[in-house]
GROMACS .gro file of C-alpha atoms in nm:
model
  433
    1UNK     CA    1   1.564  -1.492   0.573
    2UNK     CA    2   1.782  -1.213   0.442
    3UNK     CA    3   2.160  -1.225   0.451
    4UNK     CA    4   2.363  -1.123   0.755
    5UNK     CA    5   2.334  -0.745   0.806
    6UNK     CA    6   2.634  -0.517   0.805
    7UNK     CA    7   2.577  -0.266   1.086
    8UNK     CA    8   2.215  -0.150   1.069
    9UNK     CA    9   2.184  -0.190   0.696
   10UNK     CA   10   2.243  -0.468   0.452
   11UNK     CA   11   2.415  -0.329   0.141
   12UNK     CA   12   2.254  -0.420  -0.186
   13UNK     CA   13   2.463  -0.635  -0.418
   14UNK     CA   14   2.615  -0.467  -0.717
   15UNK     CA   15   2.498  -0.596  -1.051
   16UNK     CA   16   2.773  -0.704  -1.287
   17UNK     CA   17   2.758  -0.574  -1.642
   18UNK     CA   18   2.718  -0.851  -1.895
   19UNK     CA   19   2.716  -0.658  -2.217
   20UNK     CA   20   2.426  -0.528  -2.428
   21UNK     CA   21   2.104  -0.729  -2.437
   22UNK     CA   22   1.901  -0.799  -2.748
   23UNK     CA   23   1.656  -0.525  -2.647
   24UNK     CA   24   1.923  -0.256  -2.647
   25UNK     CA   25   2.057  -0.370  -2.987
   26UNK     CA   26   1.732  -0.263  -3.157
   27UNK     CA   27   1.766   0.080  -3.312
   28UNK     CA   28   1.523   0.371  -3.282
   29UNK     CA   29   1.332   0.310  -3.608
   30UNK     CA   30   1.274  -0.061  -3.540
   31UNK     CA   31   1.145   0.014  -3.190
   32UNK     CA   32   0.909   0.280  -3.329
   33UNK     CA   33   0.766   0.026  -3.573
   34UNK     CA   34   0.718  -0.234  -3.297
   35UNK     CA   35   0.560   0.019  -3.060
   36UNK     CA   36   0.318   0.136  -3.331
   37UNK     CA   37   0.145  -0.205  -3.322
   38UNK     CA   38   0.069  -0.182  -2.949
   39UNK     CA   39  -0.248  -0.070  -2.778
   40UNK     CA   40  -0.272   0.200  -2.514
   41UNK     CA   41  -0.210  -0.003  -2.201
   42UNK     CA   42   0.077  -0.208  -2.344
   43UNK     CA   43   0.239   0.108  -2.481
   44UNK     CA   44   0.221   0.272  -2.138
   45UNK     CA   45   0.379  -0.038  -1.981
   46UNK     CA   46   0.662  -0.024  -2.238
   47UNK     CA   47   0.723   0.342  -2.154
   48UNK     CA   48   0.795   0.235  -1.795
   49UNK     CA   49   1.054  -0.033  -1.890
   50UNK     CA   50   1.354   0.198  -1.920
   51UNK     CA   51   1.451   0.559  -1.990
   52UNK     CA   52   1.543   0.496  -2.353
   53UNK     CA   53   1.205   0.337  -2.435
   54UNK     CA   54   1.024   0.613  -2.252
   55UNK     CA   55   1.214   0.876  -2.450
   56UNK     CA   56   1.139   0.704  -2.784
   57UNK     CA   57   0.767   0.676  -2.708
   58UNK     CA   58   0.748   1.040  -2.596
   59UNK     CA   59   0.949   1.179  -2.889
   60UNK     CA   60   0.748   0.983  -3.145
   61UNK     CA   61   0.423   1.096  -2.974
   62UNK     CA   62   0.271   0.749  -3.016
   63UNK     CA   63   0.048   0.789  -2.712
   64UNK     CA   64  -0.080   1.126  -2.833
   65UNK     CA   65  -0.157   0.981  -3.178
   66UNK     CA   66  -0.354   0.692  -3.027
   67UNK     CA   67  -0.542   0.927  -2.798
   68UNK     CA   68  -0.634   1.171  -3.076
   69UNK     CA   69  -0.751   0.881  -3.292
   70UNK     CA   70  -0.974   0.756  -3.013
   71UNK     CA   71  -1.120   1.102  -2.951
   72UNK     CA   72  -1.197   1.137  -3.320
   73UNK     CA   73  -1.365   0.794  -3.335
   74UNK     CA   74  -1.576   0.880  -3.029
   75UNK     CA   75  -1.654   1.230  -3.160
   76UNK     CA   76  -1.523   1.382  -2.837
   77UNK     CA   77  -1.409   1.743  -2.833
   78UNK     CA   78  -1.068   1.832  -2.693
   79UNK     CA   79  -0.835   2.124  -2.650
   80UNK     CA   80  -0.604   2.179  -2.945
   81UNK     CA   81  -0.332   2.330  -2.725
   82UNK     CA   82  -0.032   2.117  -2.633
   83UNK     CA   83  -0.084   2.168  -2.260
   84UNK     CA   84  -0.455   2.086  -2.288
   85UNK     CA   85  -0.383   1.770  -2.484
   86UNK     CA   86  -0.114   1.656  -2.240
   87UNK     CA   87  -0.342   1.714  -1.942
   88UNK     CA   88  -0.629   1.530  -2.108
   89UNK     CA   89  -0.401   1.243  -2.209
   90UNK     CA   90  -0.256   1.217  -1.856
   91UNK     CA   91  -0.606   1.201  -1.708
   92UNK     CA   92  -0.712   0.937  -1.959
   93UNK     CA   93  -0.406   0.721  -1.891
   94UNK     CA   94  -0.472   0.736  -1.517
   95UNK     CA   95  -0.835   0.632  -1.569
   96UNK     CA   96  -0.722   0.351  -1.801
   97UNK     CA   97  -0.475   0.221  -1.542
   98UNK     CA   98  -0.737   0.229  -1.265
   99UNK     CA   99  -0.984   0.041  -1.486
  100UNK     CA  100  -0.725  -0.230  -1.561
  101UNK     CA  101  -0.653  -0.255  -1.188
  102UNK     CA  102  -1.022  -0.289  -1.104
  103UNK     CA  103  -1.084  -0.551  -1.372
  104UNK     CA  104  -0.785  -0.751  -1.253
  105UNK     CA  105  -0.904  -0.755  -0.890
  106UNK     CA  106  -1.256  -0.856  -0.987
  107UNK     CA  107  -1.222  -1.070  -1.297
  108UNK     CA  108  -0.870  -1.214  -1.306
  109UNK     CA  109  -0.886  -1.570  -1.448
  110UNK     CA  110  -0.587  -1.665  -1.233
  111UNK     CA  111  -0.442  -1.548  -0.902
  112UNK     CA  112  -0.083  -1.642  -0.823
  113UNK     CA  113   0.034  -1.620  -0.462
  114UNK     CA  114   0.409  -1.598  -0.409
  115UNK     CA  115   0.509  -1.680  -0.053
  116UNK     CA  116   0.843  -1.681   0.126
  117UNK     CA  117   0.988  -1.685   0.476
  118UNK     CA  118   1.074  -1.326   0.560
  119UNK     CA  119   1.144  -1.335   0.935
  120UNK     CA  120   1.265  -1.579   1.195
  121UNK     CA  121   0.977  -1.518   1.436
  122UNK     CA  122   0.687  -1.328   1.284
  123UNK     CA  123   0.597  -1.024   1.077
  124UNK     CA  124   0.256  -0.865   1.114
  125UNK     CA  125   0.299  -0.537   0.924
  126UNK     CA  126   0.400  -0.440   0.571
  127UNK     CA  127   0.433  -0.128   0.357
  128UNK     CA  128   0.477  -0.121  -0.021
  129UNK     CA  129   0.597   0.156  -0.252
  130UNK     CA  130   0.854   0.223  -0.526
  131UNK     CA  131   0.884  -0.149  -0.608
  132UNK     CA  132   0.984  -0.232  -0.250
  133UNK     CA  133   0.816  -0.405   0.045
  134UNK     CA  134   0.908  -0.321   0.405
  135UNK     CA  135   0.815  -0.585   0.665
  136UNK     CA  136   0.858  -0.616   1.038
  137UNK     CA  137   0.720  -0.606   1.395
  138UNK     CA  138   0.771  -0.930   1.583
  139UNK     CA  139   1.141  -1.004   1.574
  140UNK     CA  140   1.410  -0.740   1.614
  141UNK     CA  141   1.459  -0.653   1.250
  142UNK     CA  142   1.289  -0.476   0.958
  143UNK     CA  143   1.359  -0.602   0.607
  144UNK     CA  144   1.323  -0.428   0.274
  145UNK     CA  145   1.242  -0.661  -0.017
  146UNK     CA  146   1.252  -0.621  -0.392
  147UNK     CA  147   0.902  -0.669  -0.530
  148UNK     CA  148   1.051  -0.797  -0.853
  149UNK     CA  149   1.294  -1.061  -0.723
  150UNK     CA  150   1.177  -1.101  -0.359
  151UNK     CA  151   1.536  -1.063  -0.246
  152UNK     CA  152   1.617  -0.884   0.077
  153UNK     CA  153   1.798  -0.568  -0.033
  154UNK     CA  154   1.833  -0.395   0.306
  155UNK     CA  155   1.801  -0.493   0.670
  156UNK     CA  156   1.757  -0.271   0.977
  157UNK     CA  157   1.805  -0.389   1.336
  158UNK     CA  158   1.589  -0.274   1.628
  159UNK     CA  159   1.744  -0.173   1.963
  160UNK     CA  160   1.713  -0.468   2.202
  161UNK     CA  161   1.550  -0.268   2.479
  162UNK     CA  162   1.257  -0.137   2.273
  163UNK     CA  163   0.972  -0.303   2.081
  164UNK     CA  164   0.892  -0.188   1.727
  165UNK     CA  165   0.532  -0.064   1.719
  166UNK     CA  166   0.488   0.084   1.371
  167UNK     CA  167   0.692   0.202   1.072
  168UNK     CA  168   0.691   0.359   0.726
  169UNK     CA  169   0.949   0.453   0.464
  170UNK     CA  170   1.030   0.666   0.162
  171UNK     CA  171   1.315   0.679  -0.090
  172UNK     CA  172   1.571   0.801   0.166
  173UNK     CA  173   1.475   0.677   0.513
  174UNK     CA  174   1.284   0.440   0.739
  175UNK     CA  175   1.077   0.596   1.019
  176UNK     CA  176   0.994   0.372   1.314
  177UNK     CA  177   0.792   0.404   1.634
  178UNK     CA  178   1.010   0.228   1.893
  179UNK     CA  179   0.841   0.198   2.232
  180UNK     CA  180   0.797   0.562   2.331
  181UNK     CA  181   1.053   0.702   2.085
  182UNK     CA  182   1.079   0.784   1.718
  183UNK     CA  183   1.377   0.642   1.531
  184UNK     CA  184   1.523   0.712   1.186
  185UNK     CA  185   1.725   0.476   0.969
  186UNK     CA  186   1.884   0.647   0.672
  187UNK     CA  187   1.906   0.433   0.362
  188UNK     CA  188   2.284   0.475   0.385
  189UNK     CA  189   2.279   0.276   0.710
  190UNK     CA  190   2.292   0.545   0.980
  191UNK     CA  191   2.045   0.518   1.268
  192UNK     CA  192   1.936   0.799   1.500
  193UNK     CA  193   1.664   0.863   1.758
  194UNK     CA  194   1.481   1.181   1.847
  195UNK     CA  195   1.619   1.377   2.145
  196UNK     CA  196   1.467   1.249   2.469
  197UNK     CA  197   1.290   1.577   2.546
  198UNK     CA  198   1.130   1.576   2.198
  199UNK     CA  199   1.078   1.210   2.125
  200UNK     CA  200   0.950   1.068   2.453
  201UNK     CA  201   0.576   1.064   2.525
  202UNK     CA  202   0.293   0.854   2.658
  203UNK     CA  203   0.293   0.510   2.500
  204UNK     CA  204   0.255   0.531   2.122
  205UNK     CA  205   0.012   0.284   1.962
  206UNK     CA  206   0.035   0.378   1.593
  207UNK     CA  207   0.223   0.605   1.355
  208UNK     CA  208   0.185   0.747   1.006
  209UNK     CA  209   0.448   0.932   0.809
  210UNK     CA  210   0.404   1.184   0.528
  211UNK     CA  211   0.723   1.378   0.462
  212UNK     CA  212   0.820   1.596   0.645
  213UNK     CA  213   0.598   1.498   0.941
  214UNK     CA  214   0.549   1.183   1.142
  215UNK     CA  215   0.226   1.163   1.342
  216UNK     CA  216   0.203   0.938   1.648
  217UNK     CA  217  -0.124   0.822   1.806
  218UNK     CA  218  -0.089   0.780   2.182
  219UNK     CA  219  -0.249   0.585   2.463
  220UNK     CA  220  -0.359   0.909   2.633
  221UNK     CA  221  -0.582   1.006   2.337
  222UNK     CA  222  -0.347   1.265   2.186
  223UNK     CA  223  -0.167   1.271   1.853
  224UNK     CA  224   0.177   1.426   1.836
  225UNK     CA  225   0.315   1.578   1.517
  226UNK     CA  226   0.694   1.558   1.472
  227UNK     CA  227   0.897   1.745   1.214
  228UNK     CA  228   1.150   1.498   1.076
  229UNK     CA  229   1.408   1.763   0.990
  230UNK     CA  230   1.405   1.989   1.295
  231UNK     CA  231   1.357   1.683   1.520
  232UNK     CA  232   1.094   1.868   1.724
  233UNK     CA  233   0.737   1.799   1.830
  234UNK     CA  234   0.549   2.076   1.649
  235UNK     CA  235   0.200   2.000   1.777
  236UNK     CA  236   0.010   1.802   2.040
  237UNK     CA  237  -0.359   1.759   1.958
  238UNK     CA  238  -0.619   1.611   2.192
  239UNK     CA  239  -0.822   1.380   1.968
  240UNK     CA  240  -1.002   1.138   2.203
  241UNK     CA  241  -1.060   1.075   2.573
  242UNK     CA  242  -0.958   0.714   2.502
  243UNK     CA  243  -0.650   0.565   2.326
  244UNK     CA  244  -0.580   0.641   1.961
  245UNK     CA  245  -0.567   0.303   1.787
  246UNK     CA  246  -0.510   0.398   1.421
  247UNK     CA  247  -0.426   0.695   1.198
  248UNK     CA  248  -0.455   0.813   0.841
  249UNK     CA  249  -0.313   1.131   0.686
  250UNK     CA  250  -0.439   1.352   0.405
  251UNK     CA  251  -0.231   1.553   0.159
  252UNK     CA  252  -0.419   1.867   0.263
  253UNK     CA  253  -0.288   1.872   0.622
  254UNK     CA  254  -0.559   1.644   0.763
  255UNK     CA  255  -0.515   1.399   1.049
  256UNK     CA  256  -0.776   1.126   1.092
  257UNK     CA  257  -0.766   0.912   1.404
  258UNK     CA  258  -0.968   0.614   1.525
  259UNK     CA  259  -1.016   0.527   1.891
  260UNK     CA  260  -1.068   0.220   2.106
  261UNK     CA  261  -1.431   0.325   2.168
  262UNK     CA  262  -1.529   0.359   1.804
  263UNK     CA  263  -1.483   0.731   1.742
  264UNK     CA  264  -1.322   0.881   1.430
  265UNK     CA  265  -1.188   1.234   1.476
  266UNK     CA  266  -1.068   1.464   1.198
  267UNK     CA  267  -0.833   1.756   1.270
  268UNK     CA  268  -0.574   1.972   1.098
  269UNK     CA  269  -0.196   1.980   1.147
  270UNK     CA  270  -0.174   2.350   1.216
  271UNK     CA  271  -0.456   2.399   1.464
  272UNK     CA  272  -0.662   2.195   1.706
  273UNK     CA  273  -0.929   2.466   1.731
  274UNK     CA  274  -1.152   2.267   1.498
  275UNK     CA  275  -1.222   1.897   1.518
  276UNK     CA  276  -1.502   1.681   1.383
  277UNK     CA  277  -1.595   1.346   1.531
  278UNK     CA  278  -1.764   1.068   1.335
  279UNK     CA  279  -1.899   0.758   1.499
  280UNK     CA  280  -2.001   0.420   1.354
  281UNK     CA  281  -2.333   0.268   1.462
  282UNK     CA  282  -2.161  -0.003   1.668
  283UNK     CA  283  -1.951   0.099   1.968
  284UNK     CA  284  -1.660  -0.134   1.897
  285UNK     CA  285  -1.310  -0.001   1.847
  286UNK     CA  286  -1.171   0.134   1.522
  287UNK     CA  287  -0.885  -0.092   1.414
  288UNK     CA  288  -0.784   0.059   1.081
  289UNK     CA  289  -0.842   0.376   0.878
  290UNK     CA  290  -0.787   0.475   0.517
  291UNK     CA  291  -0.848   0.814   0.352
  292UNK     CA  292  -0.899   0.869  -0.021
  293UNK     CA  293  -0.816   1.232  -0.106
  294UNK     CA  294  -0.947   1.189  -0.463
  295UNK     CA  295  -1.303   1.133  -0.340
  296UNK     CA  296  -1.280   1.274   0.016
  297UNK     CA  297  -1.400   0.940   0.151
  298UNK     CA  298  -1.283   0.786   0.480
  299UNK     CA  299  -1.295   0.409   0.530
  300UNK     CA  300  -1.282   0.245   0.872
  301UNK     CA  301  -1.258  -0.118   0.988
  302UNK     CA  302  -1.373  -0.218   1.337
  303UNK     CA  303  -1.300  -0.490   1.590
  304UNK     CA  304  -1.650  -0.630   1.527
  305UNK     CA  305  -1.590  -0.690   1.155
  306UNK     CA  306  -1.766  -0.383   1.015
  307UNK     CA  307  -1.637  -0.156   0.740
  308UNK     CA  308  -1.779   0.197   0.720
  309UNK     CA  309  -1.747   0.482   0.470
  310UNK     CA  310  -1.779   0.854   0.548
  311UNK     CA  311  -1.788   1.153   0.315
  312UNK     CA  312  -1.581   1.434   0.470
  313UNK     CA  313  -1.752   1.698   0.255
  314UNK     CA  314  -2.092   1.616   0.403
  315UNK     CA  315  -1.958   1.482   0.735
  316UNK     CA  316  -2.188   1.182   0.730
  317UNK     CA  317  -2.171   0.808   0.688
  318UNK     CA  318  -2.251   0.674   0.341
  319UNK     CA  319  -2.261   0.303   0.416
  320UNK     CA  320  -2.167   0.033   0.664
  321UNK     CA  321  -2.112  -0.336   0.585
  322UNK     CA  322  -2.022  -0.630   0.804
  323UNK     CA  323  -1.756  -0.809   0.603
  324UNK     CA  324  -1.599  -1.035   0.867
  325UNK     CA  325  -1.722  -1.224   1.175
  326UNK     CA  326  -1.461  -1.044   1.382
  327UNK     CA  327  -1.173  -0.796   1.354
  328UNK     CA  328  -1.097  -0.609   1.031
  329UNK     CA  329  -0.722  -0.554   1.067
  330UNK     CA  330  -0.636  -0.369   0.748
  331UNK     CA  331  -0.795  -0.193   0.451
  332UNK     CA  332  -0.630  -0.007   0.164
  333UNK     CA  333  -0.683   0.111  -0.191
  334UNK     CA  334  -0.445   0.197  -0.471
  335UNK     CA  335  -0.356   0.565  -0.490
  336UNK     CA  336  -0.600   0.748  -0.723
  337UNK     CA  337  -0.837   0.449  -0.728
  338UNK     CA  338  -1.193   0.563  -0.654
  339UNK     CA  339  -1.364   0.230  -0.715
  340UNK     CA  340  -1.220  -0.063  -0.516
  341UNK     CA  341  -1.119  -0.117  -0.152
  342UNK     CA  342  -0.915  -0.420  -0.040
  343UNK     CA  343  -0.989  -0.560   0.308
  344UNK     CA  344  -0.828  -0.826   0.527
  345UNK     CA  345  -0.913  -0.949   0.873
  346UNK     CA  346  -0.921  -1.226   1.125
  347UNK     CA  347  -1.095  -1.483   0.902
  348UNK     CA  348  -0.812  -1.471   0.644
  349UNK     CA  349  -1.033  -1.386   0.345
  350UNK     CA  350  -0.908  -1.117   0.107
  351UNK     CA  351  -1.214  -0.913   0.007
  352UNK     CA  352  -1.266  -0.648  -0.262
  353UNK     CA  353  -1.536  -0.390  -0.184
  354UNK     CA  354  -1.701  -0.122  -0.394
  355UNK     CA  355  -1.598   0.216  -0.251
  356UNK     CA  356  -1.932   0.377  -0.337
  357UNK     CA  357  -2.171   0.116  -0.196
  358UNK     CA  358  -1.974  -0.115   0.036
  359UNK     CA  359  -2.084  -0.418  -0.167
  360UNK     CA  360  -1.845  -0.714  -0.150
  361UNK     CA  361  -1.746  -0.762  -0.515
  362UNK     CA  362  -1.500  -1.053  -0.479
  363UNK     CA  363  -1.350  -1.271  -0.205
  364UNK     CA  364  -1.030  -1.477  -0.225
  365UNK     CA  365  -0.841  -1.742  -0.029
  366UNK     CA  366  -0.562  -1.980  -0.111
  367UNK     CA  367  -0.692  -2.280  -0.308
  368UNK     CA  368  -0.633  -2.588  -0.091
  369UNK     CA  369  -0.720  -2.821  -0.383
  370UNK     CA  370  -0.461  -2.677  -0.623
  371UNK     CA  371  -0.104  -2.799  -0.645
  372UNK     CA  372   0.185  -2.570  -0.551
  373UNK     CA  373   0.540  -2.526  -0.678
  374UNK     CA  374   0.865  -2.400  -0.530
  375UNK     CA  375   1.175  -2.231  -0.665
  376UNK     CA  376   1.501  -2.158  -0.489
  377UNK     CA  377   1.682  -1.828  -0.498
  378UNK     CA  378   1.997  -1.705  -0.324
  379UNK     CA  379   1.844  -1.660   0.022
  380UNK     CA  380   1.551  -1.900   0.043
  381UNK     CA  381   1.257  -2.064  -0.129
  382UNK     CA  382   0.967  -1.897  -0.309
  383UNK     CA  383   0.648  -2.102  -0.297
  384UNK     CA  384   0.400  -2.043  -0.579
  385UNK     CA  385   0.040  -2.115  -0.484
  386UNK     CA  386  -0.294  -2.054  -0.651
  387UNK     CA  387  -0.567  -1.823  -0.524
  388UNK     CA  388  -0.934  -1.913  -0.535
  389UNK     CA  389  -1.237  -1.688  -0.581
  390UNK     CA  390  -1.513  -1.772  -0.335
  391UNK     CA  391  -1.877  -1.790  -0.435
  392UNK     CA  392  -2.119  -1.561  -0.253
  393UNK     CA  393  -2.271  -1.850  -0.060
  394UNK     CA  394  -1.938  -2.019   0.025
  395UNK     CA  395  -1.896  -2.133   0.385
  396UNK     CA  396  -1.567  -1.982   0.501
  397UNK     CA  397  -1.564  -2.201   0.814
  398UNK     CA  398  -1.525  -2.510   0.594
  399UNK     CA  399  -1.194  -2.385   0.453
  400UNK     CA  400  -0.891  -2.505   0.656
  401UNK     CA  401  -0.731  -2.227   0.859
  402UNK     CA  402  -0.388  -2.313   0.717
  403UNK     CA  403  -0.512  -2.182   0.379
  404UNK     CA  404  -0.663  -1.865   0.525
  405UNK     CA  405  -0.447  -1.741   0.814
  406UNK     CA  406  -0.556  -1.408   0.960
  407UNK     CA  407  -0.453  -1.111   0.746
  408UNK     CA  408  -0.288  -0.871   0.992
  409UNK     CA  409  -0.181  -0.610   0.736
  410UNK     CA  410  -0.200  -0.552   0.361
  411UNK     CA  411  -0.063  -0.312   0.101
  412UNK     CA  412  -0.212  -0.259  -0.245
  413UNK     CA  413  -0.019  -0.215  -0.570
  414UNK     CA  414  -0.117  -0.225  -0.935
  415UNK     CA  415  -0.296  -0.560  -0.980
  416UNK     CA  416  -0.128  -0.700  -0.668
  417UNK     CA  417  -0.171  -0.714  -0.290
  418UNK     CA  418   0.095  -0.787  -0.026
  419UNK     CA  419  -0.026  -0.950   0.299
  420UNK     CA  420   0.122  -1.044   0.637
  421UNK     CA  421  -0.028  -1.304   0.870
  422UNK     CA  422   0.140  -1.275   1.209
  423UNK     CA  423   0.378  -1.548   1.100
  424UNK     CA  424   0.720  -1.581   0.943
  425UNK     CA  425   0.593  -1.569   0.584
  426UNK     CA  426   0.462  -1.289   0.368
  427UNK     CA  427   0.256  -1.325   0.051
  428UNK     CA  428   0.223  -1.136  -0.275
  429UNK     CA  429  -0.113  -1.190  -0.451
  430UNK     CA  430  -0.085  -1.126  -0.826
  431UNK     CA  431  -0.408  -1.087  -1.021
  432UNK     CA  432  -0.336  -1.194  -1.377
  433UNK     CA  433  -0.573  -1.033  -1.625
   0.00000   0.00000   0.00000
């Protein structure tokens, strides 16, 4: 549980200054010497520690030196211009990070699961970005957690008369679908709702937000596009004859919607004159969607336990795999990752799939044979448990349900996954490579 909220927002505690640490006492030359002994990935991680380290690493061009050395050893040609080198280095660092992420998800020798009580009733949705986790839906509050300390840093109350259906956030605001209305919570604590003539519509079932628009999927088969700054509904698009059950948005003004009868429709923000409909082989409903703009692939999870992949450039299905005996509730991948897809569903198994083939590469549950530990912090108890990789022929039904509660939602970060389970607790899976 987080602390008692003040108004709609819980103010973060101010950190007291305790004087310089040993790290900041090291001068520029000593840090350069230390950094020169590091490999690529560790050097990149150091550059993200603080602004001063980042500046030292950039000014000393340690990353560029390592990259040029590697290119020379591999006899790879490269542009001699500064801009060409920086672009090539940036691309290489991104590929290196994605490879470390993939290896961690598939080959981590240990998986730590940190678990804590986040809500008084239940939480079945989560979002993760910028080192923060937003959880909610169930009780009348959303909570924003620090991914580093697991402390509740902000808290937002829901109007008593309306249920929270869906939500998302960015660095300045929380956007929530409340009954048949959109609601905004500024990070400074102010709450506001859309005007009734703009924000009221047929029952909303799902919402996705990509600044400056929020897109709502409705029970009548339409999606409604709202501009978050003008507070107006800019577009109503007829997507399905049946209810819209899930949404995904593309950076290039694409809206992808799944329906209760198994259809996936693709449309643009600006016009509903063109629409393309994709359909899985089974006629069960689409429960979750995910779009990868890097590869133009769309991934869908159904109520019958199937996961499908479609290529939007060819408008055809590439593969379909049954990964669960029943509902696939959530699937996600790390931004810019074109190799792995993380899936969770009703059987409580966290699965890693290959984006290109649909092959299940790894499956994980909590290890019921391993011991656990607990540690107290200011607002509760963090339980540390151990994850277990399942063999391909493992019988999931033999694993106690208490160690594999249904995964209702998940969010993917670098070498970590956050999950909710329609209960009071949330979990952070850390894949230690």
